[in-house]
mmCIF file of C-alpha atoms in Angstrom:
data_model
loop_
_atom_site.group_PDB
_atom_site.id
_atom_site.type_symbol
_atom_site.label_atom_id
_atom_site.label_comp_id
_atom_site.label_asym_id
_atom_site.label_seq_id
_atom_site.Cartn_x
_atom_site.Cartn_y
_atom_site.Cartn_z
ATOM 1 C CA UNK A 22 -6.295 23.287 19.744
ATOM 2 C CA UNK A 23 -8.972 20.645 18.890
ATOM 3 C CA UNK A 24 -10.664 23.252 16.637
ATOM 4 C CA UNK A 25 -8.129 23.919 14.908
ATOM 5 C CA UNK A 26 -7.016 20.295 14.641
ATOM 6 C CA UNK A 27 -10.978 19.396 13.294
ATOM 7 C CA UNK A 28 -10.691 22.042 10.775
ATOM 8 C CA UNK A 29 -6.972 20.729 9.552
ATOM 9 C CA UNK A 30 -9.070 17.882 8.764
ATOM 10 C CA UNK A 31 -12.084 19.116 7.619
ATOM 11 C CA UNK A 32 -10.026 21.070 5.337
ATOM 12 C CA UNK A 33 -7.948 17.774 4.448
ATOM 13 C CA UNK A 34 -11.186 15.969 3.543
ATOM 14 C CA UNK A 35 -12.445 18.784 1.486
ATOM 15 C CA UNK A 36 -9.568 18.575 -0.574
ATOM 16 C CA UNK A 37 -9.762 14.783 -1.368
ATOM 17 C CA UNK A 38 -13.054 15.033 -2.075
ATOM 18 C CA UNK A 39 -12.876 17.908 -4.780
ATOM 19 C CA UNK A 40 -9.680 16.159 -6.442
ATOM 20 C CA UNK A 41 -12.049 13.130 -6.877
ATOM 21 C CA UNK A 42 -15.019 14.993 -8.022
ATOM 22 C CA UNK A 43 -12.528 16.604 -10.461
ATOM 23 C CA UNK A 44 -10.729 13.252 -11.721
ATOM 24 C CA UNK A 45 -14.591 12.013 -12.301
ATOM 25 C CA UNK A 46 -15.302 14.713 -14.763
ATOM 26 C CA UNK A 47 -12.102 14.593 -16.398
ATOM 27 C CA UNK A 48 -12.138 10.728 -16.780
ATOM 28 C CA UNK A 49 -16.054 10.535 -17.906
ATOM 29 C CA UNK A 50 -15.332 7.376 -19.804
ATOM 30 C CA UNK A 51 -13.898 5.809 -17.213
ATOM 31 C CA UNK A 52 -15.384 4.320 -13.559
ATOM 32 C CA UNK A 53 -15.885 5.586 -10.699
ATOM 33 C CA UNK A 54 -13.153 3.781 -9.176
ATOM 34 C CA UNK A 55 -10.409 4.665 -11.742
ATOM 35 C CA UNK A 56 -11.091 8.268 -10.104
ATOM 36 C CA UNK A 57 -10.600 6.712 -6.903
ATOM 37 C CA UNK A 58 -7.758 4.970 -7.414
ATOM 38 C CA UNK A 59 -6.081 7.743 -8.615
ATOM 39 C CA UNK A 60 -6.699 9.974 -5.240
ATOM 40 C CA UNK A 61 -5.664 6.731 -3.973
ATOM 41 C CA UNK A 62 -2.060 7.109 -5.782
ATOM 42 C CA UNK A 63 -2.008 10.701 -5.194
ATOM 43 C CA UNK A 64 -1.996 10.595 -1.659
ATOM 44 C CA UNK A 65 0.035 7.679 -1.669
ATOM 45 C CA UNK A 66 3.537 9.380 -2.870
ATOM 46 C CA UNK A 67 2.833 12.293 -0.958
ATOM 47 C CA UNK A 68 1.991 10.298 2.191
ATOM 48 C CA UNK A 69 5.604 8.402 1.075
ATOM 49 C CA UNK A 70 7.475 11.747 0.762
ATOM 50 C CA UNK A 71 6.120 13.813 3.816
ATOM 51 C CA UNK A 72 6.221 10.711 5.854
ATOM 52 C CA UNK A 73 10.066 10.098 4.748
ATOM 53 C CA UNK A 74 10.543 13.378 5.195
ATOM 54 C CA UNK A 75 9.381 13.311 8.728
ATOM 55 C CA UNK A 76 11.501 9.893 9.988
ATOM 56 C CA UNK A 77 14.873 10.755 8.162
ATOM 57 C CA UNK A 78 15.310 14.529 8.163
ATOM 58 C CA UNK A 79 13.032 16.410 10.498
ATOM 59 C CA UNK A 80 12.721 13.851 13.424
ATOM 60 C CA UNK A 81 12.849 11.856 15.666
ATOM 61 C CA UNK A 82 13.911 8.803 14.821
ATOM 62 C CA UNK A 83 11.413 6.501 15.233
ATOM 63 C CA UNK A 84 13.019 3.590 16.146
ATOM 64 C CA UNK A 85 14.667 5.412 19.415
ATOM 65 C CA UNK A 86 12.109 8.138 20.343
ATOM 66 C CA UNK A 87 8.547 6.128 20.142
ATOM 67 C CA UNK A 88 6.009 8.274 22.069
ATOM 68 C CA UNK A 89 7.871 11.575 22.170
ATOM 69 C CA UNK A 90 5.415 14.477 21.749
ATOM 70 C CA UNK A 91 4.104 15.259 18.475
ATOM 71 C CA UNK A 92 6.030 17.803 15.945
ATOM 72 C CA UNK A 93 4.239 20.538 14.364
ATOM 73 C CA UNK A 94 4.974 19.110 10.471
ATOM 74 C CA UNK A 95 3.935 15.728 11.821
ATOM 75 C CA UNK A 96 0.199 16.952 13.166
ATOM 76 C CA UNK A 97 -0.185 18.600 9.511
ATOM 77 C CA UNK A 98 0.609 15.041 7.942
ATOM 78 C CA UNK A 99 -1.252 13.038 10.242
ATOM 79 C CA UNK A 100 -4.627 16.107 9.432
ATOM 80 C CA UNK A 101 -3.855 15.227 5.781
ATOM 81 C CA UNK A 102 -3.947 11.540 6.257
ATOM 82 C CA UNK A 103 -6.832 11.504 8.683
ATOM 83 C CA UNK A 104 -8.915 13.266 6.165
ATOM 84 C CA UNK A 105 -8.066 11.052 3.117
ATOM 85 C CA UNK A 106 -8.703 7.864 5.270
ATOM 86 C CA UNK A 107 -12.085 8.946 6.290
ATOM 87 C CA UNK A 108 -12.597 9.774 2.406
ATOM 88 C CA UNK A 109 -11.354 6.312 1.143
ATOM 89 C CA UNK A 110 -13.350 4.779 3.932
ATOM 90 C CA UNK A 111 -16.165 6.266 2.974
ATOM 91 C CA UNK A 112 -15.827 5.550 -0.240
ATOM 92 C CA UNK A 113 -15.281 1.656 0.000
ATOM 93 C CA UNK A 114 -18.457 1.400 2.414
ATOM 94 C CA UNK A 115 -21.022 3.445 -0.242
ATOM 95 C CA UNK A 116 -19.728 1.083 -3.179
ATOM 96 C CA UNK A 117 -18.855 -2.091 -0.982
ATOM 97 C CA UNK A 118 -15.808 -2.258 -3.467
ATOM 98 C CA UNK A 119 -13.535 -3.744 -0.768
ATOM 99 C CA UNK A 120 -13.870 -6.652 1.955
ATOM 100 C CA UNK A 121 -13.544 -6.879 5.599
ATOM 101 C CA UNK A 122 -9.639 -6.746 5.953
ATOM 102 C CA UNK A 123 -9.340 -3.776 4.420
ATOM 103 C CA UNK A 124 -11.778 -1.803 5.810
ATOM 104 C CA UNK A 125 -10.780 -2.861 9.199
ATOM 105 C CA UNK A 126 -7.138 -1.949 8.411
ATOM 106 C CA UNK A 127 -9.126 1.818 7.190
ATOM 107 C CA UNK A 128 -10.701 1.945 10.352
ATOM 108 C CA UNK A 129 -7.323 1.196 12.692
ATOM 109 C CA UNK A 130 -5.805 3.819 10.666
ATOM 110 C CA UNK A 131 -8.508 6.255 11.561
ATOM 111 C CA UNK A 132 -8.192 5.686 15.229
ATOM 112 C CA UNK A 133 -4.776 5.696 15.184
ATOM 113 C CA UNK A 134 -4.103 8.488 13.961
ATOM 114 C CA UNK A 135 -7.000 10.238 15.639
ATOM 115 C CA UNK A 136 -5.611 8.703 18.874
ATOM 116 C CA UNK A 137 -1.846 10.250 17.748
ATOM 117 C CA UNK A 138 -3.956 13.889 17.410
ATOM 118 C CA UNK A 139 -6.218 13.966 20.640
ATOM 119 C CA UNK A 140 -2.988 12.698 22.836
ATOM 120 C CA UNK A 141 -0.215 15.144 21.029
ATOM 121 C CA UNK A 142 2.362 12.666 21.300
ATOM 122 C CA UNK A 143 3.431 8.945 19.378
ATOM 123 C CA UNK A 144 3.070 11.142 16.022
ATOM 124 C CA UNK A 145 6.650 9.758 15.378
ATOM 125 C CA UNK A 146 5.804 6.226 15.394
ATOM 126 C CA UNK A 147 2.411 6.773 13.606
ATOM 127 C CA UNK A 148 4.236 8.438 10.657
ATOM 128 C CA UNK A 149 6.616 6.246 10.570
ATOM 129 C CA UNK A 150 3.737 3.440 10.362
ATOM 130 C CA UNK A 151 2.105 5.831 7.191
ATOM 131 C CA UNK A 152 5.574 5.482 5.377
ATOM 132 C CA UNK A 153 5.604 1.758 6.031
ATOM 133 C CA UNK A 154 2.170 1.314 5.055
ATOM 134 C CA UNK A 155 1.575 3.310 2.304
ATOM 135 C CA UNK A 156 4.959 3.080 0.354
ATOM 136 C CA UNK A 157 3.650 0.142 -1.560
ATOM 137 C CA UNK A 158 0.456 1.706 -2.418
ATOM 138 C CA UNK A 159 1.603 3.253 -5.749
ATOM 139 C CA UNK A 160 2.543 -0.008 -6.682
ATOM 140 C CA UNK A 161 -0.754 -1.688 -5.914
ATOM 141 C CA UNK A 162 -2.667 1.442 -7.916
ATOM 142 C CA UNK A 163 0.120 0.804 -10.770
ATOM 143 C CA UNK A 164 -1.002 -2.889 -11.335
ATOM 144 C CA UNK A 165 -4.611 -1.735 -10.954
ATOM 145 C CA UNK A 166 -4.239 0.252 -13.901
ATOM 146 C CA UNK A 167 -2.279 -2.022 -16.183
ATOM 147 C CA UNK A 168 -5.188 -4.538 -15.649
ATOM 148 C CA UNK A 169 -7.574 -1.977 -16.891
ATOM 149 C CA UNK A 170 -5.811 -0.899 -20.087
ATOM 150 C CA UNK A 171 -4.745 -4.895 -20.572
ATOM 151 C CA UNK A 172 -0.901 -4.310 -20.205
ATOM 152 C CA UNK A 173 -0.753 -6.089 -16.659
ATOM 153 C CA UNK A 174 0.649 -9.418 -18.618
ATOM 154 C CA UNK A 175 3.830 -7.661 -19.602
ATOM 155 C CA UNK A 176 7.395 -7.036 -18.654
ATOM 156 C CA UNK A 177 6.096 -4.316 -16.555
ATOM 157 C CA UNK A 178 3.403 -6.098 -14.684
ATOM 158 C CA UNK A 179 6.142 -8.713 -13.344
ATOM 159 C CA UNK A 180 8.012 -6.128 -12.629
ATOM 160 C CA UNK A 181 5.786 -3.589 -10.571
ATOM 161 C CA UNK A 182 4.869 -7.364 -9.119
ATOM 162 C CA UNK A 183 8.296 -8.313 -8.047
ATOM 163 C CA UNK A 184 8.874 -4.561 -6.540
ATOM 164 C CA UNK A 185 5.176 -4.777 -4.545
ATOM 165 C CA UNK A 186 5.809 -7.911 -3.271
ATOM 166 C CA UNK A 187 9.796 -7.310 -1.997
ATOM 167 C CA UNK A 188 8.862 -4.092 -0.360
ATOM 168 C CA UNK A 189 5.837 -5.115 1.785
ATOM 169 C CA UNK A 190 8.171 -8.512 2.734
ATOM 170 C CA UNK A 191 10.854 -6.117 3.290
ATOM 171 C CA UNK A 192 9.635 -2.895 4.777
ATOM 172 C CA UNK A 193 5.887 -3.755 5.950
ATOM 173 C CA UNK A 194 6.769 -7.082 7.474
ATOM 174 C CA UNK A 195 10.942 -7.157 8.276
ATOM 175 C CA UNK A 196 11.133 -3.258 9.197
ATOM 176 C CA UNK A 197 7.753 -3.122 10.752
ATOM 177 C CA UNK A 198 8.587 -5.825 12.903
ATOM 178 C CA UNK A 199 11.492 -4.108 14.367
ATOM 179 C CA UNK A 200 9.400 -0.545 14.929
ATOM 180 C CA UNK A 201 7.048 -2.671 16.639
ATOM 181 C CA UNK A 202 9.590 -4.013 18.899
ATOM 182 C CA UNK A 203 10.743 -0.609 19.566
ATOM 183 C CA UNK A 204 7.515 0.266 20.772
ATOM 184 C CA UNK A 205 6.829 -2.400 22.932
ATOM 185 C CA UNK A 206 10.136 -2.269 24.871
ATOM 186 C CA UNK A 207 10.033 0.790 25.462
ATOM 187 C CA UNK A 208 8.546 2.613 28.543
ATOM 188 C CA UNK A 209 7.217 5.739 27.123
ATOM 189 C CA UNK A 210 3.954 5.086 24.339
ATOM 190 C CA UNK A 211 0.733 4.186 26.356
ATOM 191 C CA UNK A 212 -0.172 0.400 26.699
ATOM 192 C CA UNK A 213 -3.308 1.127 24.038
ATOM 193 C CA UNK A 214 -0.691 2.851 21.635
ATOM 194 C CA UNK A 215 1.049 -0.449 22.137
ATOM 195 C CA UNK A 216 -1.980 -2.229 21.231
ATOM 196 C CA UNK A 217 -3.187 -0.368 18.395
ATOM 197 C CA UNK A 218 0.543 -1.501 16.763
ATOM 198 C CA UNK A 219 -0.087 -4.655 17.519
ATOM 199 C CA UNK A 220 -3.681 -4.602 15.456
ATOM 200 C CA UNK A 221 -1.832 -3.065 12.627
ATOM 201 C CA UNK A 222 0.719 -5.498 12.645
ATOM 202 C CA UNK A 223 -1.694 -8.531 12.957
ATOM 203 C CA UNK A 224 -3.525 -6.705 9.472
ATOM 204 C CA UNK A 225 -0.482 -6.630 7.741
ATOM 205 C CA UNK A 226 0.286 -10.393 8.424
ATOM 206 C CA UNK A 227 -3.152 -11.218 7.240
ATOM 207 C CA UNK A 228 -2.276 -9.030 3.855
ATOM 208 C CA UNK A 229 1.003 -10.580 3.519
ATOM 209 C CA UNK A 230 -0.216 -13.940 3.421
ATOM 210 C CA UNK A 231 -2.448 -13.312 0.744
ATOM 211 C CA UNK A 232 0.688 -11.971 -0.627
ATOM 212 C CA UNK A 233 2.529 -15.051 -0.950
ATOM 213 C CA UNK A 234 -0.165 -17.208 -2.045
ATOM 214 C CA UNK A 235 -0.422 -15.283 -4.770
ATOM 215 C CA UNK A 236 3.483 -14.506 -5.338
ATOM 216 C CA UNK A 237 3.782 -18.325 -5.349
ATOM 217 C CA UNK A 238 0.763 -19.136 -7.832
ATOM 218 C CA UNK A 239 2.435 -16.863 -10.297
ATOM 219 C CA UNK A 240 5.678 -18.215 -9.829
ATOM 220 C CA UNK A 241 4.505 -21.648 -10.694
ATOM 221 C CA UNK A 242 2.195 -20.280 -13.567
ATOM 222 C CA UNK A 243 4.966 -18.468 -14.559
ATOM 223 C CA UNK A 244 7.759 -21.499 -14.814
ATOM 224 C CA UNK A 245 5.436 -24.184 -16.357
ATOM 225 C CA UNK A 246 5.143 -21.478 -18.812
ATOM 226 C CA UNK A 247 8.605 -20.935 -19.422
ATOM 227 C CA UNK A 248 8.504 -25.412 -19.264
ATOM 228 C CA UNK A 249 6.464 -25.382 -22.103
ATOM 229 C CA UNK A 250 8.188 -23.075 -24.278
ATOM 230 C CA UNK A 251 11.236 -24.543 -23.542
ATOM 231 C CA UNK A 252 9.855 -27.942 -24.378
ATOM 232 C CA UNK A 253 8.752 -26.595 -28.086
ATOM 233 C CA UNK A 254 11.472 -25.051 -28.939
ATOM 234 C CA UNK A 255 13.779 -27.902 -28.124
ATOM 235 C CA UNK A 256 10.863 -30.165 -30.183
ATOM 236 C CA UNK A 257 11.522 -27.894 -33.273
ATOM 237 C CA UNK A 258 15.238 -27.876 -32.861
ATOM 238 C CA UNK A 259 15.074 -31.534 -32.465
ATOM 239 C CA UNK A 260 12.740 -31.819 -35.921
ATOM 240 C CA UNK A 261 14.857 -29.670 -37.665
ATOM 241 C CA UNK A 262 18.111 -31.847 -37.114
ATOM 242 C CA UNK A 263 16.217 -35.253 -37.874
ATOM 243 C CA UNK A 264 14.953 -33.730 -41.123
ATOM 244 C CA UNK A 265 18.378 -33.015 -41.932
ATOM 245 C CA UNK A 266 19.924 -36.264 -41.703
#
């Protein structure tokens, strides 16, 4: 079982690594890191889809069966996962391209996951904590790439803003709160299970208020903008009827 589990992975990280190497020598012009980024959204709507899949069709629920023992479809996702994490992680260490927070939220994911594998149960809740985690990650790779190709200061931009920002308040925050209280209360996930939410949880605070700070420096940016225009136009409208008296 743990051979074949290593190999699931080893197989998994294979894969990630040969659609990167791939994306580099497609996108020769372009960074290293665009070709990251797009793994990165790659494995973030399938991650979205398999994980959704998991939580709302195949089951269980997570929010009523927290430790129950792991599903055959669920140990594939979690192999798939585990084997993109260690590549991203990997990654982000050998060009220092990201900072503590995230590789610490990286590393919980690892072990989490890894700790979901060795034990063959709490797969549910762990999926259900990919889908939570990772369905604002095309959105984060989407605003990535309109700041490379300068079309981030757009309709679009505010918008793929507006939907980032809603969804990790919403569903990262307000519906991972309430998984986390599922776990917690109930009798069957192991106290280090329970702990390991509790980490993730604590990461995703730390994101979210980084979030907000800069959700609310746009905001004002964004009216004393719409203030100034304002202001001109009702200076012009205010010339133009003075010059015609």
């Amino acid at each position: 079982m743990a051979s074949a589990l290593c190999l699931q992975v080893l197989c998994s990280l294979c894969g990630w690594l040969s659609l990167y190497t791939s994306l580099c020598r497609l996108n020769k012009r372009r960074s290293y890191e665009w070709s990251c980024r797009l793994v990165t959204f790659t494995h973030g709507v399938l991650s979205i889809g398999l994980s959704a899949y998991i939580g709302f069709i195949d089951g269980p629920w997570p929010f009523t069966h927290p430790g129950a023992p792991n599903t055959p479809l669920q140990v594939h996702v979690l192999c798939l996962t585990l084997g993109y994490f260690i590549f991203d992680l990997g990654w982000c260490i050998y060009f220092q391209s990201e900072g503590a927070l995230m590789l610490a939220h990286h590393t919980l994911s690892i072990l989490g996951i890894i700790m979901a594998l060795v034990l063959g149960e709490s797969g549910t809740e762990v999926n259900a904590v990919l889908f939570g985690s990772e369905i604002t990650n095309p959105l984060l790779q989407m605003r990535w790439f309109l700041r490379e190709t300068g079309r981030y200061h757009s309709f679009t931009g505010d918008v793929v803003d507006f939907l980032f920002v809603a969804l990790f308040t919403g569903v990262r925050i307000g519906v991972g709160a309430r998984l986390l209280f599922c776990e917690m209360v109930s009798p069957t996930p192991r106290w280090f299970v329970k702990a390991g939410g509790v980490a993730m949880y604590a990461v995703s605070w730390c994101f979210m208020v980084s979030i907000w700070r800069f959700a609310w420096k746009k905001s004002i940016k964004k009216y004393h903008a719409w203030r100034s225009r304002w202001s001109e136009e009702w200076q012009r409208k205010l010339n133009g009827h003075l010059k015609a008296h």
